[in-house]
Amino acid sequence: QVQLVESGGGSVQAGGSLRLSCAAYSEYTYESICMGWFRQATGKEREEVAAILTGDSTTYYADSVKGRFTISQDNAKNTLYLQMNSLKPEDTAMYYCAASPWSICVGLWTFVDHYKYWGQGTQVTVSS
């Protein structure tokens, strides 16, 4: 069982930055799993944002955020981050942290069903 708790959301103007955090709590130590960030805007489906394979820190990004967002991890703190720069109004959404029980991201990280554990989400609002 893995519990995920997101924080760091808020309201910013276009061009601004935010850093989201996702604290992971588990009674087990996983050598390597795929962890990701998803987002869901009002009235839209949940979409992938970025993912990281915790064992070797390989990262994956959606085209819409490539070059603006950075996913990273702090293993000592069991925390996942999403640094979001040059924010746009279309980035407005509820952002969710997710963890997969499998040690693979490639080819699968964009699929919601690849992840078993989800946080409750943190709201990001970008105004123009």
Short mmCIF file of N, CA, C and O in Angstrom, two decimals:
data_model
loop_
_atom_site.label_atom_id
_atom_site.label_comp_id
_atom_site.label_asym_id
_atom_site.label_seq_id
_atom_site.Cartn_x
_atom_site.Cartn_y
_atom_site.Cartn_z
N GLN A 1 0.84 -1.19 0.00
CA GLN A 1 0.00 0.00 0.00
C GLN A 1 0.88 1.24 0.00
O GLN A 1 1.87 1.30 0.73
N VAL A 2 0.54 2.20 -0.82
CA VAL A 2 1.27 3.46 -0.92
C VAL A 2 0.29 4.61 -0.77
O VAL A 2 -0.73 4.65 -1.46
N GLN A 3 0.60 5.52 0.11
CA GLN A 3 -0.22 6.73 0.27
C GLN A 3 0.53 7.91 -0.31
O GLN A 3 1.72 8.10 -0.03
N LEU A 4 -0.16 8.70 -1.12
CA LEU A 4 0.45 9.85 -1.79
C LEU A 4 -0.28 11.12 -1.36
O LEU A 4 -1.52 11.17 -1.40
N VAL A 5 0.50 12.13 -1.00
CA VAL A 5 -0.08 13.39 -0.56
C VAL A 5 0.56 14.54 -1.33
O VAL A 5 1.76 14.79 -1.18
N GLU A 6 -0.23 15.21 -2.16
CA GLU A 6 0.27 16.33 -2.97
C GLU A 6 0.15 17.64 -2.21
O GLU A 6 -0.72 17.80 -1.35
N SER A 7 1.01 18.58 -2.58
CA SER A 7 0.94 19.94 -2.05
C SER A 7 1.61 20.87 -3.04
O SER A 7 2.29 20.42 -3.98
N GLY A 8 1.42 22.16 -2.84
CA GLY A 8 2.13 23.15 -3.64
C GLY A 8 1.31 23.83 -4.71
O GLY A 8 1.80 24.72 -5.40
N GLY A 9 0.07 23.43 -4.87
CA GLY A 9 -0.77 24.09 -5.86
C GLY A 9 -1.11 25.51 -5.43
O GLY A 9 -0.84 25.93 -4.31
N GLY A 10 -1.71 26.24 -6.35
CA GLY A 10 -2.10 27.61 -6.04
C GLY A 10 -2.50 28.35 -7.28
O GLY A 10 -2.71 27.74 -8.34
N SER A 11 -2.61 29.66 -7.15
CA SER A 11 -3.00 30.53 -8.26
C SER A 11 -1.83 31.42 -8.64
O SER A 11 -1.22 32.05 -7.77
N VAL A 12 -1.52 31.45 -9.92
CA VAL A 12 -0.44 32.28 -10.43
C VAL A 12 -0.86 32.93 -11.73
O VAL A 12 -1.81 32.48 -12.38
N GLN A 13 -0.14 33.95 -12.12
CA GLN A 13 -0.38 34.57 -13.41
C GLN A 13 0.42 33.84 -14.49
O GLN A 13 1.42 33.18 -14.19
N ALA A 14 -0.03 33.99 -15.70
CA ALA A 14 0.67 33.37 -16.82
C ALA A 14 2.13 33.80 -16.83
O ALA A 14 2.44 34.98 -16.58
N GLY A 15 3.00 32.85 -17.09
CA GLY A 15 4.43 33.11 -17.07
C GLY A 15 5.08 32.80 -15.73
O GLY A 15 6.31 32.77 -15.63
N GLY A 16 4.25 32.58 -14.72
CA GLY A 16 4.76 32.29 -13.39
C GLY A 16 5.18 30.85 -13.21
O GLY A 16 5.12 30.04 -14.15
N SER A 17 5.58 30.53 -11.98
CA SER A 17 6.08 29.19 -11.66
C SER A 17 5.44 28.67 -10.39
O SER A 17 5.05 29.45 -9.51
N LEU A 18 5.36 27.36 -10.32
CA LEU A 18 4.93 26.66 -9.11
C LEU A 18 5.71 25.37 -9.01
O LEU A 18 6.12 24.80 -10.04
N ARG A 19 5.90 24.89 -7.79
CA ARG A 19 6.50 23.57 -7.61
C ARG A 19 5.54 22.71 -6.79
O ARG A 19 5.20 23.05 -5.66
N LEU A 20 5.14 21.62 -7.39
CA LEU A 20 4.28 20.67 -6.71
C LEU A 20 5.13 19.60 -6.04
O LEU A 20 6.19 19.22 -6.56
N SER A 21 4.65 19.14 -4.89
CA SER A 21 5.33 18.07 -4.17
C SER A 21 4.36 16.92 -3.96
O SER A 21 3.15 17.13 -3.83
N CYS A 22 4.91 15.73 -3.89
CA CYS A 22 4.11 14.53 -3.63
C CYS A 22 4.89 13.67 -2.64
O CYS A 22 5.90 13.07 -3.00
N ALA A 23 4.41 13.64 -1.41
CA ALA A 23 5.05 12.83 -0.38
C ALA A 23 4.47 11.42 -0.43
O ALA A 23 3.25 11.24 -0.45
N ALA A 24 5.35 10.43 -0.47
CA ALA A 24 4.93 9.03 -0.56
C ALA A 24 5.18 8.32 0.75
O ALA A 24 6.26 8.40 1.32
N TYR A 25 4.15 7.61 1.20
CA TYR A 25 4.23 6.87 2.45
C TYR A 25 3.91 5.41 2.16
O TYR A 25 2.87 5.10 1.59
N SER A 26 4.84 4.51 2.56
CA SER A 26 4.63 3.09 2.32
C SER A 26 5.38 2.29 3.37
O SER A 26 6.46 2.67 3.80
N GLU A 27 4.80 1.17 3.75
CA GLU A 27 5.48 0.31 4.70
C GLU A 27 6.55 -0.53 4.01
O GLU A 27 7.36 -1.16 4.68
N TYR A 28 6.55 -0.54 2.69
CA TYR A 28 7.55 -1.28 1.94
C TYR A 28 8.51 -0.32 1.25
O TYR A 28 8.18 0.83 0.99
N THR A 29 9.68 -0.81 0.96
CA THR A 29 10.66 -0.05 0.19
C THR A 29 10.72 -0.63 -1.21
O THR A 29 11.03 -1.81 -1.38
N TYR A 30 10.39 0.18 -2.19
CA TYR A 30 10.38 -0.26 -3.57
C TYR A 30 11.70 0.14 -4.23
O TYR A 30 12.10 1.30 -4.16
N GLU A 31 12.34 -0.81 -4.89
CA GLU A 31 13.63 -0.53 -5.51
C GLU A 31 13.45 0.45 -6.67
O GLU A 31 14.24 1.38 -6.83
N SER A 32 12.46 0.23 -7.48
CA SER A 32 12.22 1.10 -8.62
C SER A 32 10.78 0.96 -9.08
O SER A 32 10.32 -0.14 -9.37
N ILE A 33 10.09 2.07 -9.13
CA ILE A 33 8.72 2.07 -9.65
C ILE A 33 8.54 3.28 -10.55
O ILE A 33 9.36 4.20 -10.55
N CYS A 34 7.49 3.25 -11.31
CA CYS A 34 7.15 4.38 -12.18
C CYS A 34 6.20 5.29 -11.42
O CYS A 34 5.15 4.85 -10.93
N MET A 35 6.58 6.55 -11.30
CA MET A 35 5.72 7.54 -10.66
C MET A 35 5.43 8.65 -11.64
O MET A 35 6.31 9.04 -12.42
N GLY A 36 4.23 9.17 -11.58
CA GLY A 36 3.86 10.17 -12.56
C GLY A 36 3.00 11.29 -12.01
O GLY A 36 2.49 11.22 -10.90
N TRP A 37 2.88 12.32 -12.82
CA TRP A 37 1.96 13.42 -12.58
C TRP A 37 0.93 13.43 -13.71
O TRP A 37 1.30 13.34 -14.89
N PHE A 38 -0.32 13.56 -13.32
CA PHE A 38 -1.41 13.72 -14.27
C PHE A 38 -2.16 15.00 -13.92
O PHE A 38 -2.01 15.55 -12.83
N ARG A 39 -2.99 15.44 -14.83
CA ARG A 39 -3.83 16.59 -14.53
C ARG A 39 -5.19 16.42 -15.17
O ARG A 39 -5.33 15.71 -16.17
N GLN A 40 -6.16 17.07 -14.59
CA GLN A 40 -7.53 17.00 -15.12
C GLN A 40 -8.18 18.36 -14.99
O GLN A 40 -8.39 18.86 -13.88
N ALA A 41 -8.47 18.94 -16.13
CA ALA A 41 -9.18 20.20 -16.17
C ALA A 41 -10.68 19.93 -16.10
O ALA A 41 -11.14 18.84 -16.44
N THR A 42 -11.42 20.93 -15.69
CA THR A 42 -12.87 20.78 -15.56
C THR A 42 -13.50 20.37 -16.88
O THR A 42 -13.25 21.01 -17.91
N GLY A 43 -14.25 19.29 -16.85
CA GLY A 43 -14.94 18.82 -18.05
C GLY A 43 -14.07 18.05 -19.03
O GLY A 43 -14.53 17.70 -20.11
N LYS A 44 -12.84 17.78 -18.65
CA LYS A 44 -11.93 17.05 -19.54
C LYS A 44 -11.45 15.77 -18.87
O LYS A 44 -11.55 15.60 -17.66
N GLU A 45 -10.88 14.89 -19.68
CA GLU A 45 -10.33 13.65 -19.17
C GLU A 45 -8.98 13.89 -18.49
O GLU A 45 -8.28 14.86 -18.80
N ARG A 46 -8.63 12.98 -17.60
CA ARG A 46 -7.33 13.07 -16.96
C ARG A 46 -6.25 12.80 -18.01
O ARG A 46 -6.37 11.85 -18.79
N GLU A 47 -5.22 13.63 -18.01
CA GLU A 47 -4.16 13.47 -19.01
C GLU A 47 -2.80 13.42 -18.33
O GLU A 47 -2.58 14.00 -17.27
N GLU A 48 -1.89 12.73 -19.01
CA GLU A 48 -0.53 12.58 -18.49
C GLU A 48 0.23 13.90 -18.60
O GLU A 48 0.01 14.68 -19.54
N VAL A 49 1.11 14.11 -17.65
CA VAL A 49 1.97 15.29 -17.67
C VAL A 49 3.44 14.87 -17.75
O VAL A 49 4.17 15.29 -18.63
N ALA A 50 3.86 14.04 -16.79
CA ALA A 50 5.26 13.60 -16.74
C ALA A 50 5.36 12.36 -15.87
O ALA A 50 4.46 12.07 -15.08
N ALA A 51 6.47 11.65 -16.04
CA ALA A 51 6.71 10.46 -15.22
C ALA A 51 8.20 10.28 -15.02
O ALA A 51 9.02 10.82 -15.78
N ILE A 52 8.53 9.49 -14.00
CA ILE A 52 9.92 9.21 -13.71
C ILE A 52 10.03 7.77 -13.21
O ILE A 52 9.18 7.30 -12.44
N LEU A 53 11.06 7.07 -13.69
CA LEU A 53 11.35 5.75 -13.17
C LEU A 53 12.31 5.95 -12.01
O LEU A 53 13.43 6.42 -12.21
N THR A 54 11.86 5.63 -10.82
CA THR A 54 12.61 6.02 -9.63
C THR A 54 13.98 5.35 -9.53
O THR A 54 14.87 5.89 -8.90
N GLY A 55 14.14 4.19 -10.13
CA GLY A 55 15.40 3.47 -10.00
C GLY A 55 16.57 4.15 -10.71
O GLY A 55 17.68 4.17 -10.18
N ASP A 56 16.31 4.72 -11.89
CA ASP A 56 17.41 5.35 -12.64
C ASP A 56 17.10 6.80 -13.02
O ASP A 56 17.87 7.42 -13.76
N SER A 57 15.97 7.32 -12.55
CA SER A 57 15.58 8.72 -12.78
C SER A 57 15.34 9.05 -14.25
O SER A 57 15.43 10.22 -14.63
N THR A 58 15.05 8.07 -15.06
CA THR A 58 14.65 8.36 -16.44
C THR A 58 13.32 9.09 -16.41
O THR A 58 12.40 8.70 -15.70
N THR A 59 13.21 10.16 -17.19
CA THR A 59 12.01 10.99 -17.17
C THR A 59 11.28 10.97 -18.51
O THR A 59 11.87 10.71 -19.57
N TYR A 60 10.00 11.26 -18.43
CA TYR A 60 9.13 11.28 -19.61
C TYR A 60 8.21 12.49 -19.47
O TYR A 60 7.76 12.81 -18.36
N TYR A 61 7.93 13.14 -20.61
CA TYR A 61 7.10 14.34 -20.58
C TYR A 61 6.07 14.33 -21.71
O TYR A 61 6.35 13.88 -22.83
N ALA A 62 4.93 14.89 -21.43
CA ALA A 62 3.97 15.16 -22.49
C ALA A 62 4.49 16.31 -23.33
O ALA A 62 5.17 17.21 -22.82
N ASP A 63 4.18 16.30 -24.61
CA ASP A 63 4.67 17.35 -25.50
C ASP A 63 4.23 18.74 -25.04
O ASP A 63 4.95 19.71 -25.21
N SER A 64 3.06 18.81 -24.43
CA SER A 64 2.50 20.11 -24.04
C SER A 64 3.29 20.78 -22.91
O SER A 64 3.14 21.99 -22.70
N VAL A 65 4.10 20.01 -22.19
CA VAL A 65 4.83 20.59 -21.06
C VAL A 65 6.34 20.49 -21.22
O VAL A 65 7.09 21.03 -20.40
N LYS A 66 6.78 19.82 -22.28
CA LYS A 66 8.21 19.61 -22.49
C LYS A 66 8.93 20.96 -22.58
O LYS A 66 8.49 21.86 -23.29
N GLY A 67 10.01 21.08 -21.83
CA GLY A 67 10.77 22.32 -21.83
C GLY A 67 10.30 23.33 -20.80
O GLY A 67 10.99 24.32 -20.53
N ARG A 68 9.13 23.10 -20.22
CA ARG A 68 8.59 24.02 -19.20
C ARG A 68 8.50 23.35 -17.82
O ARG A 68 8.69 24.01 -16.80
N PHE A 69 8.19 22.08 -17.81
CA PHE A 69 8.02 21.34 -16.55
C PHE A 69 9.20 20.39 -16.35
O PHE A 69 9.74 19.85 -17.33
N THR A 70 9.54 20.16 -15.09
CA THR A 70 10.59 19.21 -14.75
C THR A 70 10.13 18.33 -13.60
O THR A 70 9.75 18.84 -12.55
N ILE A 71 10.19 17.02 -13.82
CA ILE A 71 9.86 16.07 -12.77
C ILE A 71 11.16 15.60 -12.12
O ILE A 71 12.17 15.40 -12.80
N SER A 72 11.14 15.48 -10.81
CA SER A 72 12.33 15.04 -10.09
C SER A 72 11.93 14.33 -8.80
O SER A 72 10.75 14.32 -8.44
N GLN A 73 12.91 13.76 -8.14
CA GLN A 73 12.62 13.03 -6.91
C GLN A 73 13.70 13.26 -5.89
O GLN A 73 14.85 13.56 -6.22
N ASP A 74 13.33 13.14 -4.62
CA ASP A 74 14.27 13.17 -3.52
C ASP A 74 14.05 11.87 -2.76
O ASP A 74 13.10 11.74 -1.99
N ASN A 75 14.92 10.90 -3.01
CA ASN A 75 14.73 9.58 -2.42
C ASN A 75 14.82 9.61 -0.90
O ASN A 75 14.14 8.86 -0.21
N ALA A 76 15.66 10.48 -0.37
CA ALA A 76 15.82 10.55 1.09
C ALA A 76 14.53 11.00 1.76
O ALA A 76 14.25 10.61 2.90
N LYS A 77 13.76 11.81 1.04
CA LYS A 77 12.51 12.34 1.59
C LYS A 77 11.29 11.61 1.06
O LYS A 77 10.16 11.95 1.42
N ASN A 78 11.51 10.61 0.19
CA ASN A 78 10.38 9.90 -0.44
C ASN A 78 9.38 10.89 -1.04
O ASN A 78 8.17 10.79 -0.84
N THR A 79 9.92 11.84 -1.77
CA THR A 79 9.09 12.90 -2.33
C THR A 79 9.35 13.08 -3.81
O THR A 79 10.49 13.06 -4.25
N LEU A 80 8.27 13.24 -4.53
CA LEU A 80 8.28 13.51 -5.97
C LEU A 80 7.94 14.99 -6.17
O LEU A 80 7.12 15.54 -5.44
N TYR A 81 8.58 15.61 -7.15
CA TYR A 81 8.35 17.03 -7.42
C TYR A 81 7.95 17.24 -8.88
O TYR A 81 8.30 16.45 -9.76
N LEU A 82 7.26 18.34 -9.10
CA LEU A 82 6.99 18.80 -10.46
C LEU A 82 7.21 20.31 -10.47
O LEU A 82 6.42 21.06 -9.91
N GLN A 83 8.32 20.73 -11.03
CA GLN A 83 8.62 22.15 -11.18
C GLN A 83 7.95 22.64 -12.46
O GLN A 83 8.23 22.11 -13.54
N MET A 84 7.10 23.63 -12.34
CA MET A 84 6.34 24.12 -13.48
C MET A 84 6.71 25.57 -13.72
O MET A 84 6.46 26.43 -12.87
N ASN A 85 7.33 25.84 -14.85
CA ASN A 85 7.72 27.20 -15.23
C ASN A 85 6.95 27.64 -16.46
O ASN A 85 6.36 26.82 -17.17
N SER A 86 6.97 28.93 -16.72
CA SER A 86 6.30 29.50 -17.89
C SER A 86 4.86 28.99 -18.00
O SER A 86 4.41 28.54 -19.05
N LEU A 87 4.16 29.05 -16.90
CA LEU A 87 2.81 28.52 -16.86
C LEU A 87 1.87 29.28 -17.78
O LEU A 87 2.00 30.50 -17.97
N LYS A 88 0.92 28.52 -18.34
CA LYS A 88 -0.06 29.08 -19.26
C LYS A 88 -1.46 28.83 -18.70
O LYS A 88 -1.66 27.90 -17.93
N PRO A 89 -2.43 29.63 -19.12
CA PRO A 89 -3.81 29.39 -18.64
C PRO A 89 -4.29 27.98 -18.91
O PRO A 89 -5.04 27.42 -18.11
N GLU A 90 -3.84 27.39 -20.01
CA GLU A 90 -4.26 26.02 -20.33
C GLU A 90 -3.64 24.97 -19.42
O GLU A 90 -4.00 23.79 -19.49
N ASP A 91 -2.73 25.37 -18.54
CA ASP A 91 -2.20 24.45 -17.54
C ASP A 91 -3.11 24.34 -16.32
O ASP A 91 -2.87 23.52 -15.43
N THR A 92 -4.15 25.17 -16.28
CA THR A 92 -5.08 25.15 -15.17
C THR A 92 -5.76 23.79 -15.07
O THR A 92 -6.35 23.31 -16.04
N ALA A 93 -5.66 23.16 -13.89
CA ALA A 93 -6.21 21.82 -13.71
C ALA A 93 -5.96 21.37 -12.28
O ALA A 93 -5.20 21.99 -11.54
N MET A 94 -6.59 20.26 -11.91
CA MET A 94 -6.24 19.55 -10.70
C MET A 94 -5.09 18.62 -11.07
O MET A 94 -5.19 17.87 -12.05
N TYR A 95 -4.02 18.68 -10.30
CA TYR A 95 -2.84 17.87 -10.58
C TYR A 95 -2.77 16.72 -9.58
O TYR A 95 -2.89 16.93 -8.36
N TYR A 96 -2.55 15.52 -10.13
CA TYR A 96 -2.51 14.31 -9.32
C TYR A 96 -1.16 13.62 -9.43
O TYR A 96 -0.59 13.51 -10.53
N CYS A 97 -0.69 13.12 -8.32
CA CYS A 97 0.49 12.28 -8.26
C CYS A 97 0.02 10.83 -8.30
O CYS A 97 -1.03 10.49 -7.72
N ALA A 98 0.79 9.98 -8.98
CA ALA A 98 0.40 8.58 -9.09
C ALA A 98 1.62 7.68 -9.01
O ALA A 98 2.72 8.07 -9.42
N ALA A 99 1.41 6.47 -8.50
CA ALA A 99 2.50 5.50 -8.39
C ALA A 99 2.04 4.16 -8.96
O ALA A 99 0.94 3.69 -8.68
N SER A 100 2.92 3.59 -9.77
CA SER A 100 2.65 2.28 -10.34
C SER A 100 3.38 1.21 -9.51
O SER A 100 4.47 1.47 -9.04
N PRO A 101 2.82 0.05 -9.38
CA PRO A 101 3.52 -1.01 -8.66
C PRO A 101 4.60 -1.69 -9.49
O PRO A 101 5.31 -2.56 -9.00
N TRP A 102 4.74 -1.30 -10.75
CA TRP A 102 5.70 -1.93 -11.63
C TRP A 102 6.88 -1.03 -11.93
O TRP A 102 6.76 0.18 -12.00
N SER A 103 8.02 -1.65 -12.15
CA SER A 103 9.26 -0.92 -12.40
C SER A 103 9.47 -0.68 -13.88
O SER A 103 10.53 -0.99 -14.43
N ILE A 104 8.48 -0.12 -14.53
CA ILE A 104 8.59 0.22 -15.93
C ILE A 104 7.71 1.43 -16.22
O ILE A 104 6.58 1.53 -15.74
N CYS A 105 8.27 2.36 -16.99
CA CYS A 105 7.50 3.52 -17.43
C CYS A 105 7.35 3.52 -18.95
O CYS A 105 6.30 3.88 -19.47
N VAL A 106 8.41 3.12 -19.65
CA VAL A 106 8.44 3.27 -21.10
C VAL A 106 7.27 2.54 -21.74
O VAL A 106 6.99 1.39 -21.44
N GLY A 107 6.57 3.27 -22.60
CA GLY A 107 5.44 2.70 -23.32
C GLY A 107 4.16 2.61 -22.53
O GLY A 107 3.10 2.34 -23.10
N LEU A 108 4.23 2.84 -21.23
CA LEU A 108 3.04 2.66 -20.39
C LEU A 108 2.70 3.88 -19.55
O LEU A 108 1.59 3.97 -19.02
N TRP A 109 3.65 4.82 -19.43
CA TRP A 109 3.48 5.88 -18.43
C TRP A 109 2.32 6.80 -18.70
O TRP A 109 1.83 7.47 -17.81
N THR A 110 1.84 6.84 -19.92
CA THR A 110 0.74 7.75 -20.24
C THR A 110 -0.63 7.19 -19.89
O THR A 110 -1.63 7.91 -19.97
N PHE A 111 -0.69 5.93 -19.54
CA PHE A 111 -1.97 5.29 -19.29
C PHE A 111 -2.36 5.34 -17.82
O PHE A 111 -1.62 4.91 -16.94
N VAL A 112 -3.56 5.84 -17.54
CA VAL A 112 -4.05 5.94 -16.18
C VAL A 112 -4.04 4.56 -15.50
O VAL A 112 -3.69 4.43 -14.33
N ASP A 113 -4.39 3.54 -16.24
CA ASP A 113 -4.49 2.19 -15.67
C ASP A 113 -3.14 1.60 -15.28
O ASP A 113 -3.09 0.57 -14.60
N HIS A 114 -2.05 2.25 -15.69
CA HIS A 114 -0.72 1.76 -15.31
C HIS A 114 -0.43 2.05 -13.84
O HIS A 114 0.48 1.46 -13.25
N TYR A 115 -1.20 2.94 -13.25
CA TYR A 115 -0.95 3.39 -11.88
C TYR A 115 -2.01 2.83 -10.93
O TYR A 115 -3.19 2.83 -11.22
N LYS A 116 -1.54 2.39 -9.78
CA LYS A 116 -2.45 1.79 -8.80
C LYS A 116 -2.79 2.75 -7.68
O LYS A 116 -3.88 2.69 -7.11
N TYR A 117 -1.85 3.64 -7.36
CA TYR A 117 -2.04 4.53 -6.22
C TYR A 117 -2.10 5.98 -6.70
O TYR A 117 -1.31 6.40 -7.54
N TRP A 118 -3.02 6.73 -6.13
CA TRP A 118 -3.26 8.12 -6.52
C TRP A 118 -3.39 9.00 -5.30
O TRP A 118 -3.93 8.59 -4.27
N GLY A 119 -2.91 10.23 -5.42
CA GLY A 119 -3.14 11.22 -4.40
C GLY A 119 -4.49 11.88 -4.61
O GLY A 119 -5.20 11.60 -5.58
N GLN A 120 -4.84 12.80 -3.71
CA GLN A 120 -6.15 13.46 -3.80
C GLN A 120 -6.13 14.65 -4.74
O GLN A 120 -7.19 15.16 -5.10
N GLY A 121 -4.96 15.10 -5.11
CA GLY A 121 -4.85 16.20 -6.07
C GLY A 121 -4.59 17.54 -5.42
O GLY A 121 -4.92 17.77 -4.25
N THR A 122 -4.00 18.43 -6.20
CA THR A 122 -3.77 19.81 -5.78
C THR A 122 -4.11 20.72 -6.95
O THR A 122 -3.72 20.45 -8.08
N GLN A 123 -4.86 21.78 -6.69
CA GLN A 123 -5.37 22.63 -7.76
C GLN A 123 -4.32 23.66 -8.19
O GLN A 123 -3.70 24.33 -7.36
N VAL A 124 -4.17 23.78 -9.49
CA VAL A 124 -3.32 24.81 -10.09
C VAL A 124 -4.19 25.68 -10.98
O VAL A 124 -4.87 25.17 -11.87
N THR A 125 -4.16 26.98 -10.74
CA THR A 125 -4.95 27.91 -11.54
C THR A 125 -4.02 28.97 -12.09
O THR A 125 -3.30 29.64 -11.34
N VAL A 126 -4.01 29.13 -13.41
CA VAL A 126 -3.16 30.10 -14.08
C VAL A 126 -4.05 31.13 -14.77
O VAL A 126 -4.85 30.78 -15.64
N SER A 127 -3.90 32.37 -14.39
CA SER A 127 -4.71 33.43 -14.98
C SER A 127 -3.93 34.20 -16.04
O SER A 127 -2.71 34.33 -15.94
N SER A 128 -4.65 34.70 -17.01
CA SER A 128 -3.98 35.41 -18.12
C SER A 128 -3.83 36.89 -17.81
O SER A 128 -4.40 37.41 -16.86
#
